[in-house]
Amino acid sequence: MQFRDLKAQYQALKSEIDQAVSQVITDSNFISGKQVTELEKSLAEYVGVKHCIACANGTDALTLALMAWGINEGDAVFVPDFTFFSTGEVVSFEGALPVFVDVDKETFNMNPDSLEQAIKKTLAQGKAVPKAVIAVDLFGQPADYGRIRAITDKYGLKLLEDGAQGFGGSLNGKRACSFGDISTTSFFPAKPLGCYGDGGAVFTDDDLAADVIRSIRIHGKGECKYDNVRIGMNSRLDTIQAAVLQVKLKAFEQYELENVNAAAQEYTKLLKDVVKTPVVPEGYYSSWAQYTIQLKNQKVREGLQAYLKENGIPSMVYYPKPMHSQKAFEDVRQDEKDFPNTTELCDRVLALPIHPYMKQEDIMQVVDYTRNYINIYGK
């Protein structure tokens, strides 16, 4: 059994993907080919924003946004404590201060109450000036953008949506990657919409920010690539990856998103009486980058993971260590008591296999072994 079955996806889309890749090779237009521009247009239309700027990966996408805003030393950027390392890493890379924020135990996303407390505390300390919030759409579900936007507006902060896991999700009909002043996503192969390597994109309705980001991603270029008007970086999406994504986006829209939601609903129906299953509040729609259950404690989590592995079922822990405890952030260490929910989640979460091509018998196998173990050892 595969955790995220990319082989099954390829077999379903093989003829179209092979043809798309072959066309790029035949044309020998490997960098900035027409497929990149076409993909950007399709992605912008899908998300519902004016601009999509493709780039080399999801981490670069976040970096491009912070660079466009001029985030720098002396600035504070607020980041959820329960997320992948890059969300905080990009802040430190710009010389700014990452300030970690506890999350909601039900949705795994940034807790708005904790965010406002962190902003007030940072203002009171006076060591850094609050400038932006990076809200993450963790495991496929948008963050609470109604409350978070109210807070960023109140304190005059920029809002950056990290939709690396959230592409395809929505809140009250509005799609992920459209909630931030700038939003980003990742096309890492295992993401809801993934390519065959690294890739990412930036989304915005801000014309000026879009122009600056397009410049920064190609060495700060001006009128041409030999006219450099600012310090930039090299972060282009390869044409082959764009061609693959064009094919995958059609499947994603037509049936993959619906299929992965059906798999998640089946899991929840069959497991809700034995483990804590994911919560999708009213008005939210998830793209299910992960299906993450919560166990009683770390011992039960580790026991179940080992048991599943023994029986040929892969699982993953996202994430075993909170951001505030990472060695790389020891110089900006925060008080442990500020993160009760994150600390608990890191001991309890376990992601089960899920993808749009998952068969009912695979779901039942995961469910049966999970129920068997919990009924014996997890009560």
Short mmCIF file of C-alpha atoms in Angstrom, two decimals, residues 69-341:
data_model
loop_
_atom_site.label_atom_id
_atom_site.label_comp_id
_atom_site.label_asym_id
_atom_site.label_seq_id
_atom_site.Cartn_x
_atom_site.Cartn_y
_atom_site.Cartn_z
CA TRP A 69 7.14 43.31 1.22
CA GLY A 70 10.67 44.21 2.27
CA ILE A 71 10.55 42.10 5.42
CA ASN A 72 13.90 42.51 7.12
CA GLU A 73 15.85 42.73 10.36
CA GLY A 74 13.83 44.31 13.13
CA ASP A 75 10.52 42.98 11.80
CA ALA A 76 8.38 40.34 13.50
CA VAL A 77 6.41 37.76 11.52
CA PHE A 78 3.88 35.49 13.27
CA VAL A 79 3.94 31.80 12.34
CA PRO A 80 1.96 28.78 13.62
CA ASP A 81 3.98 26.56 15.95
CA PHE A 82 2.57 23.37 14.42
CA THR A 83 3.73 23.35 10.81
CA PHE A 84 6.58 22.40 8.49
CA PHE A 85 9.92 24.08 9.17
CA SER A 86 10.02 26.23 6.04
CA THR A 87 7.18 28.47 7.22
CA GLY A 88 9.40 29.83 9.99
CA GLU A 89 12.67 29.33 8.15
CA VAL A 90 11.84 31.89 5.47
CA VAL A 91 11.31 34.55 8.14
CA SER A 92 14.73 33.99 9.69
CA PHE A 93 16.29 33.84 6.22
CA GLU A 94 15.16 37.44 5.67
CA GLY A 95 16.73 38.46 8.99
CA ALA A 96 13.34 38.97 10.65
CA LEU A 97 12.04 37.50 13.91
CA PRO A 98 9.71 34.49 13.70
CA VAL A 99 7.17 34.61 16.54
CA PHE A 100 5.42 31.29 17.02
CA VAL A 101 1.71 31.01 17.73
CA ASP A 102 -0.25 28.10 19.20
CA VAL A 103 -2.83 26.28 17.09
CA ASP A 104 -6.36 25.00 17.46
CA LYS A 105 -6.53 21.35 18.59
CA GLU A 106 -9.52 20.62 16.37
CA THR A 107 -8.41 22.09 13.02
CA PHE A 108 -4.60 22.11 13.58
CA ASN A 109 -4.50 25.67 12.22
CA MET A 110 -3.40 28.95 13.80
CA ASN A 111 -5.44 29.92 16.87
CA PRO A 112 -6.62 33.53 16.40
CA ASP A 113 -6.73 34.17 20.16
CA SER A 114 -3.13 33.01 20.53
CA LEU A 115 -2.17 35.17 17.53
CA GLU A 116 -3.50 38.34 19.10
CA GLN A 117 -1.83 37.53 22.41
CA ALA A 118 1.48 37.05 20.60
CA ILE A 119 1.11 40.37 18.77
CA LYS A 120 0.37 42.22 22.02
CA LYS A 121 3.31 40.56 23.75
CA THR A 122 5.67 41.45 20.90
CA LEU A 123 4.51 45.06 20.93
CA ALA A 124 5.01 45.25 24.69
CA GLN A 125 8.54 43.84 24.47
CA GLY A 126 9.49 46.36 21.80
CA LYS A 127 12.33 44.25 20.36
CA ALA A 128 10.77 43.85 16.91
CA VAL A 129 8.01 45.56 14.94
CA PRO A 130 5.05 43.33 13.96
CA LYS A 131 4.81 43.33 10.18
CA ALA A 132 3.11 40.16 8.91
CA VAL A 133 1.28 36.94 9.72
CA ILE A 134 1.86 33.66 7.88
CA ALA A 135 -1.26 31.52 8.27
CA VAL A 136 -0.91 27.89 7.13
CA ASP A 137 -3.70 25.82 5.56
CA LEU A 138 -2.54 22.68 7.33
CA PHE A 139 -3.41 19.20 6.04
CA GLY A 140 -5.65 20.68 3.32
CA GLN A 141 -8.00 22.93 5.30
CA PRO A 142 -7.96 26.75 5.20
CA ALA A 143 -7.16 28.61 8.39
CA ASP A 144 -9.77 30.78 10.15
CA TYR A 145 -9.31 33.70 7.78
CA GLY A 146 -12.36 35.60 8.99
CA ARG A 147 -10.86 36.10 12.45
CA ILE A 148 -7.23 36.23 11.32
CA ARG A 149 -7.95 38.95 8.75
CA ALA A 150 -9.76 40.99 11.39
CA ILE A 151 -6.64 40.80 13.57
CA THR A 152 -4.18 41.68 10.79
CA ASP A 153 -6.35 44.66 9.82
CA LYS A 154 -6.57 45.78 13.45
CA TYR A 155 -2.78 45.86 13.85
CA GLY A 156 -1.91 46.90 10.30
CA LEU A 157 -0.15 43.65 9.38
CA LYS A 158 0.26 41.93 6.03
CA LEU A 159 -1.36 38.49 5.69
CA LEU A 160 0.55 35.75 3.88
CA GLU A 161 -1.38 32.52 3.24
CA ASP A 162 0.84 29.44 3.15
CA GLY A 163 -1.35 27.16 1.06
CA ALA A 164 1.34 24.54 0.42
CA GLN A 165 -1.03 21.86 1.71
CA GLY A 166 -4.27 23.71 1.10
CA PHE A 167 -4.64 24.04 -2.67
CA GLY A 168 -8.18 22.95 -3.57
CA GLY A 169 -9.62 23.62 -0.14
CA SER A 170 -12.15 26.39 0.43
CA LEU A 171 -13.94 28.48 3.04
CA ASN A 172 -17.51 29.59 2.39
CA GLY A 173 -16.99 28.97 -1.32
CA LYS A 174 -13.78 31.02 -1.55
CA ARG A 175 -10.81 28.92 -2.60
CA ALA A 176 -7.54 28.48 -0.75
CA CYS A 177 -4.64 30.61 -2.04
CA SER A 178 -6.96 33.62 -2.33
CA PHE A 179 -7.14 34.69 1.33
CA GLY A 180 -3.83 36.46 1.81
CA ASP A 181 -2.56 39.79 0.59
CA ILE A 182 -0.23 37.31 -1.02
CA SER A 183 -0.80 33.54 -0.99
CA THR A 184 1.47 30.68 -1.95
CA THR A 185 1.41 26.98 -2.67
CA SER A 186 3.77 24.08 -3.31
CA PHE A 187 3.72 21.52 -6.11
CA PHE A 188 5.94 19.02 -4.28
CA PRO A 189 4.89 15.60 -5.66
CA ALA A 190 2.92 14.51 -2.56
CA LYS A 191 0.89 17.73 -2.28
CA PRO A 192 -2.81 17.81 -3.33
CA LEU A 193 -1.67 19.13 -6.72
CA GLY A 194 1.88 17.94 -7.28
CA CYS A 195 4.38 17.90 -10.13
CA TYR A 196 7.26 15.49 -10.79
CA GLY A 197 9.90 17.43 -8.92
CA ASP A 198 9.86 20.74 -7.08
CA GLY A 199 7.54 23.58 -7.95
CA GLY A 200 5.52 26.37 -6.40
CA ALA A 201 3.39 29.42 -7.09
CA VAL A 202 2.49 32.82 -5.69
CA PHE A 203 -1.03 34.28 -5.92
CA THR A 204 -2.15 37.87 -5.43
CA ASP A 205 -4.58 40.59 -6.55
CA ASP A 206 -1.90 43.23 -5.88
CA ASP A 207 -0.57 44.44 -9.26
CA LEU A 208 2.54 46.05 -7.81
CA ALA A 209 3.46 43.04 -5.68
CA ALA A 210 2.98 40.75 -8.69
CA ASP A 211 5.34 42.86 -10.82
CA VAL A 212 7.98 42.89 -8.08
CA ILE A 213 7.72 39.12 -7.56
CA ARG A 214 8.05 38.46 -11.29
CA SER A 215 11.22 40.53 -11.19
CA ILE A 216 12.67 38.96 -8.06
CA ARG A 217 12.17 35.37 -9.26
CA ILE A 218 14.47 36.03 -12.25
CA HIS A 219 17.45 37.78 -10.65
CA GLY A 220 15.62 41.05 -10.09
CA LYS A 221 15.26 41.68 -13.81
CA GLY A 222 13.88 44.84 -15.33
CA GLU A 223 13.09 45.20 -19.05
CA CYS A 224 15.18 42.15 -19.89
CA LYS A 225 17.29 39.57 -18.09
CA TYR A 226 20.41 41.71 -18.49
CA ASP A 227 18.69 44.73 -16.94
CA ASN A 228 18.72 44.06 -13.19
CA VAL A 229 16.82 46.59 -11.08
CA ARG A 230 16.91 44.84 -7.69
CA ILE A 231 18.58 41.95 -5.91
CA GLY A 232 16.61 38.83 -6.73
CA MET A 233 16.94 35.06 -6.96
CA ASN A 234 16.68 32.26 -9.50
CA SER A 235 13.30 30.62 -8.97
CA ARG A 236 11.61 29.55 -12.18
CA LEU A 237 9.22 26.64 -12.70
CA ASP A 238 10.59 24.28 -15.36
CA THR A 239 8.45 23.92 -18.48
CA ILE A 240 8.28 20.14 -18.06
CA GLN A 241 6.82 20.55 -14.58
CA ALA A 242 4.28 23.05 -15.90
CA ALA A 243 3.26 20.60 -18.61
CA VAL A 244 2.74 17.84 -16.03
CA LEU A 245 0.72 20.19 -13.84
CA GLN A 246 -1.52 21.19 -16.74
CA VAL A 247 -2.62 17.56 -17.08
CA LYS A 248 -2.90 17.01 -13.34
CA LEU A 249 -4.93 20.19 -12.77
CA LYS A 250 -7.66 18.92 -15.10
CA ALA A 251 -7.89 15.63 -13.23
CA PHE A 252 -7.78 17.49 -9.91
CA GLU A 253 -10.77 19.61 -10.89
CA GLN A 254 -12.72 16.85 -12.59
CA TYR A 255 -12.56 14.07 -10.01
CA GLU A 256 -9.49 13.88 -7.74
CA LEU A 257 -10.69 16.43 -5.21
CA GLU A 258 -14.08 14.75 -5.00
CA ASN A 259 -12.49 11.30 -4.68
CA VAL A 260 -10.11 12.22 -1.85
CA ASN A 261 -12.99 13.79 0.07
CA ALA A 262 -14.99 10.60 -0.36
CA ALA A 263 -12.07 8.60 1.05
CA ALA A 264 -11.80 10.98 4.02
CA GLN A 265 -15.52 10.74 4.72
CA GLU A 266 -15.31 6.94 4.70
CA TYR A 267 -12.40 6.99 7.14
CA THR A 268 -14.28 9.31 9.47
CA LYS A 269 -17.47 7.22 9.36
CA LEU A 270 -15.57 4.05 10.23
CA LEU A 271 -13.07 5.43 12.76
CA LYS A 272 -14.89 8.19 14.66
CA ASP A 273 -15.90 5.85 17.48
CA VAL A 274 -12.35 4.59 18.16
CA VAL A 275 -10.00 7.56 17.57
CA LYS A 276 -10.29 11.32 17.32
CA THR A 277 -10.87 11.98 13.63
CA PRO A 278 -10.22 15.28 11.80
CA VAL A 279 -12.74 18.09 12.19
CA VAL A 280 -13.95 20.08 9.19
CA PRO A 281 -16.10 22.94 10.50
CA GLU A 282 -19.22 24.12 8.69
CA GLY A 283 -18.36 26.19 5.64
CA TYR A 284 -14.92 24.60 5.21
CA TYR A 285 -13.82 22.18 2.49
CA SER A 286 -10.53 20.29 2.71
CA SER A 287 -8.25 19.04 -0.05
CA TRP A 288 -6.90 16.43 2.40
CA ALA A 289 -3.17 16.75 2.00
CA GLN A 290 -3.17 14.47 5.06
CA TYR A 291 -5.80 12.52 6.98
CA THR A 292 -4.59 13.01 10.55
CA ILE A 293 -6.07 11.20 13.52
CA GLN A 294 -5.25 11.84 17.19
CA LEU A 295 -4.37 9.05 19.60
CA LYS A 296 -4.56 8.95 23.37
CA ASN A 297 -0.85 9.65 23.88
CA GLN A 298 2.58 9.19 22.31
CA LYS A 299 2.88 5.58 23.46
CA VAL A 300 -0.36 4.57 21.75
CA ARG A 301 0.60 6.56 18.65
CA GLU A 302 3.97 4.83 18.34
CA GLY A 303 2.43 1.42 19.02
CA LEU A 304 -0.22 1.87 16.33
CA GLN A 305 2.32 3.14 13.80
CA ALA A 306 4.54 0.11 14.41
CA TYR A 307 1.56 -2.25 14.17
CA LEU A 308 0.42 -0.73 10.89
CA LYS A 309 3.94 -0.98 9.47
CA GLU A 310 4.16 -4.66 10.42
CA ASN A 311 1.05 -5.20 8.35
CA GLY A 312 2.23 -3.30 5.29
CA ILE A 313 0.43 -0.03 5.99
CA PRO A 314 2.48 3.19 5.87
CA SER A 315 1.75 6.13 8.14
CA MET A 316 3.49 9.41 8.97
CA VAL A 317 3.81 11.78 11.91
CA TYR A 318 3.26 15.40 10.90
CA TYR A 319 4.82 16.84 13.09
CA PRO A 320 6.79 15.24 15.95
CA LYS A 321 8.55 18.43 17.08
CA PRO A 322 7.07 21.92 17.46
CA MET A 323 8.69 24.91 15.80
CA HIS A 324 9.52 26.58 19.10
CA SER A 325 11.62 23.53 20.10
CA GLN A 326 13.70 23.34 16.93
CA LYS A 327 17.42 23.84 17.52
CA ALA A 328 17.60 26.23 14.58
CA PHE A 329 15.32 28.61 16.48
CA GLU A 330 17.05 28.38 19.87
CA ASP A 331 18.12 32.03 19.66
CA VAL A 332 14.45 33.09 19.50
CA ARG A 333 13.21 30.57 22.07
CA GLN A 334 9.72 31.25 23.47
CA ASP A 335 8.01 30.11 26.67
CA GLU A 336 6.87 26.48 26.51
CA LYS A 337 3.63 27.30 28.31
CA ASP A 338 2.51 29.42 25.34
CA PHE A 339 2.01 26.28 23.21
CA PRO A 340 -0.14 23.73 25.08
CA ASN A 341 -2.11 22.60 22.02
#
